Amino acid sequence: MSETAADIEIDTGVAAVSYLDPNAPALFAESLRTTGFGVLRDHPIPQALVDEIHRDWLAFFDSEAKHAYAYDKEKHDGFFSTAVSEVAKGNDKKDLKEYYHYFGWGRYPAEVSDAARRYYELAGALAAELLSWLETHTPPDVRAGFSMPLAEMIKDSPATLLRILRYPPLTGNEQPGALRAAAHEDINLLTVLPASNERGLQLKTASGEWGYVPSDFGTLVVNVGDMLQEASGGYYKSTSHRVANPTGESARRSRISLPLFLQPRPDVVLSSRYTAGSYLEERLRELGVKQ
C-alpha cells in the first residue's frame, strides 16, 4: 500500500460497539485485545460539543493569535507550529501538522470558548469508565499484575493531555514521504478520539497491511497505548497507526483531531521495569522532545 490514502479497503477487525449495548464492555475489551482499537457509538460525549471545538480551533489555527501561546520547552503546554512538529520514532521527516497541548493545569487560549476544556473533563471521565470495562474483562492472572485498578492510575493525573491537532491543507510541496502523522504507537495508557471531520486514521494489521479505522463522524475511537501494554504484560497491545495523506478535494481541507492521551500519575508503577514517569521520560528522549 502506498504512503498516501489508498482506495483499497482492508478489514481491520476493529469492532464498532454501541455504548448502550449491555454487552458493550466485553465486546469493547475484546476489540482492544485483538486489534488495539475499539470504536464506540451512542457514547455520552455530545457531538455538538465536538463541532464547537472544530469551529473554534480551526479559526484559532488560521489566526496569528496562536503564536502568542508558543509551547513551553519545560512544561510542554501551548502551541507547536509545523516547524517544530514531531518526528515519529524511527522516522526522519516531520509530521505535516500543528497542534496545541492543553493540560488541566496549563495555558488555555482566550480566543476560543471553553468547549475543549469541557471535552477534556467529559472524555477523561468516560476513559475511566472504559478502563474499568477493560479491567473487568481482563483474565485474573493478567489483572493480578496491575499495581492498582486501571481507572485509579489516571485519577487526578497532571500528565493527561489533550492535543488539539490541525492538519493543514496539502500544497503539493511537501517533502517526499512525509505524512500528516507517520506510523507510531501512543505512549500513554489509553487514547480517546472523536472521529475527525476528515477520514485518514489507519492502523497496521497483524498481516502488515494498512487499513482505515472505522470512524464515522460522531463515533469515538479508542486505542491502547504503550503504558497499558507494559502494565498488562503485552495482553493489550499498542498498535502502530498513522494519518494518511488525503487525495482529491480532501487534500485541500484542514483536518482537526482531538486525541485525549490518558496518562497515569508519574509515580504509578506500570511494571517491575517502569513507573509511568520513567517510561514517559524515556520515550520523550527517544522522540527528541527532551534531552
Short mmCIF file of N, CA and C in Angstrom, two decimals, residues 75 77 102-106 120 153-162 261-268 280:
data_model
loop_
_atom_site.label_atom_id
_atom_site.label_comp_id
_atom_site.label_asym_id
_atom_site.label_seq_id
_atom_site.Cartn_x
_atom_site.Cartn_y
_atom_site.Cartn_z
N LYS A 75 7.47 22.72 30.26
CA LYS A 75 6.17 22.18 30.64
C LYS A 75 5.45 21.49 29.47
N ASP A 77 3.33 22.66 27.36
CA ASP A 77 1.98 23.10 27.02
C ASP A 77 2.08 24.23 26.00
N TYR A 102 -2.96 21.01 25.70
CA TYR A 102 -3.68 21.51 26.87
C TYR A 102 -3.67 20.46 27.98
N PHE A 103 -3.12 20.86 29.12
CA PHE A 103 -3.21 20.08 30.34
C PHE A 103 -4.22 20.78 31.25
N GLY A 104 -4.78 20.05 32.19
CA GLY A 104 -5.76 20.67 33.09
C GLY A 104 -5.21 21.87 33.83
N TRP A 105 -3.91 21.90 34.07
CA TRP A 105 -3.26 22.99 34.80
C TRP A 105 -2.66 24.05 33.86
N GLY A 106 -2.72 23.81 32.56
CA GLY A 106 -1.94 24.61 31.62
C GLY A 106 -2.65 25.81 31.03
N TYR A 120 -12.31 17.87 27.66
CA TYR A 120 -11.23 17.29 28.47
C TYR A 120 -11.81 16.56 29.69
N MET A 153 -5.27 4.64 38.14
CA MET A 153 -3.97 5.11 37.65
C MET A 153 -4.04 6.53 37.07
N ILE A 154 -5.19 6.88 36.49
CA ILE A 154 -5.30 8.19 35.83
C ILE A 154 -6.00 9.23 36.69
N LYS A 155 -6.46 8.84 37.88
CA LYS A 155 -7.22 9.77 38.72
C LYS A 155 -6.33 10.95 39.13
N ASP A 156 -6.83 12.16 38.85
CA ASP A 156 -6.14 13.41 39.21
C ASP A 156 -4.73 13.49 38.62
N SER A 157 -4.50 12.84 37.49
CA SER A 157 -3.17 12.87 36.89
C SER A 157 -2.89 14.22 36.24
N PRO A 158 -1.76 14.85 36.57
CA PRO A 158 -1.40 16.11 35.92
C PRO A 158 -0.87 15.91 34.51
N ALA A 159 -0.62 14.66 34.12
CA ALA A 159 0.02 14.38 32.83
C ALA A 159 -0.97 14.10 31.70
N THR A 160 -2.25 13.92 32.02
CA THR A 160 -3.24 13.68 30.96
C THR A 160 -3.30 14.89 30.03
N LEU A 161 -3.23 14.61 28.74
CA LEU A 161 -3.00 15.65 27.74
C LEU A 161 -4.07 15.64 26.65
N LEU A 162 -4.65 16.80 26.38
CA LEU A 162 -5.50 16.98 25.20
C LEU A 162 -4.65 17.66 24.14
N PHE A 261 -4.92 11.97 25.55
CA PHE A 261 -3.98 10.94 25.96
C PHE A 261 -4.05 10.77 27.47
N LEU A 262 -4.60 9.66 27.91
CA LEU A 262 -4.77 9.40 29.33
C LEU A 262 -3.47 8.86 29.91
N GLN A 263 -2.80 9.72 30.69
CA GLN A 263 -1.52 9.37 31.28
C GLN A 263 -1.70 9.07 32.77
N PRO A 264 -1.11 8.00 33.26
CA PRO A 264 -1.12 7.77 34.71
C PRO A 264 -0.32 8.85 35.44
N ARG A 265 -0.56 8.97 36.72
CA ARG A 265 0.30 9.83 37.54
C ARG A 265 1.74 9.32 37.46
N PRO A 266 2.73 10.21 37.51
CA PRO A 266 4.12 9.79 37.30
C PRO A 266 4.61 8.69 38.24
N ASP A 267 4.07 8.64 39.47
CA ASP A 267 4.56 7.65 40.43
C ASP A 267 3.89 6.29 40.30
N VAL A 268 2.91 6.16 39.40
CA VAL A 268 2.20 4.89 39.24
C VAL A 268 3.16 3.83 38.68
N LEU A 280 7.64 7.62 30.51
CA LEU A 280 7.41 8.81 29.71
C LEU A 280 8.72 9.53 29.41
#
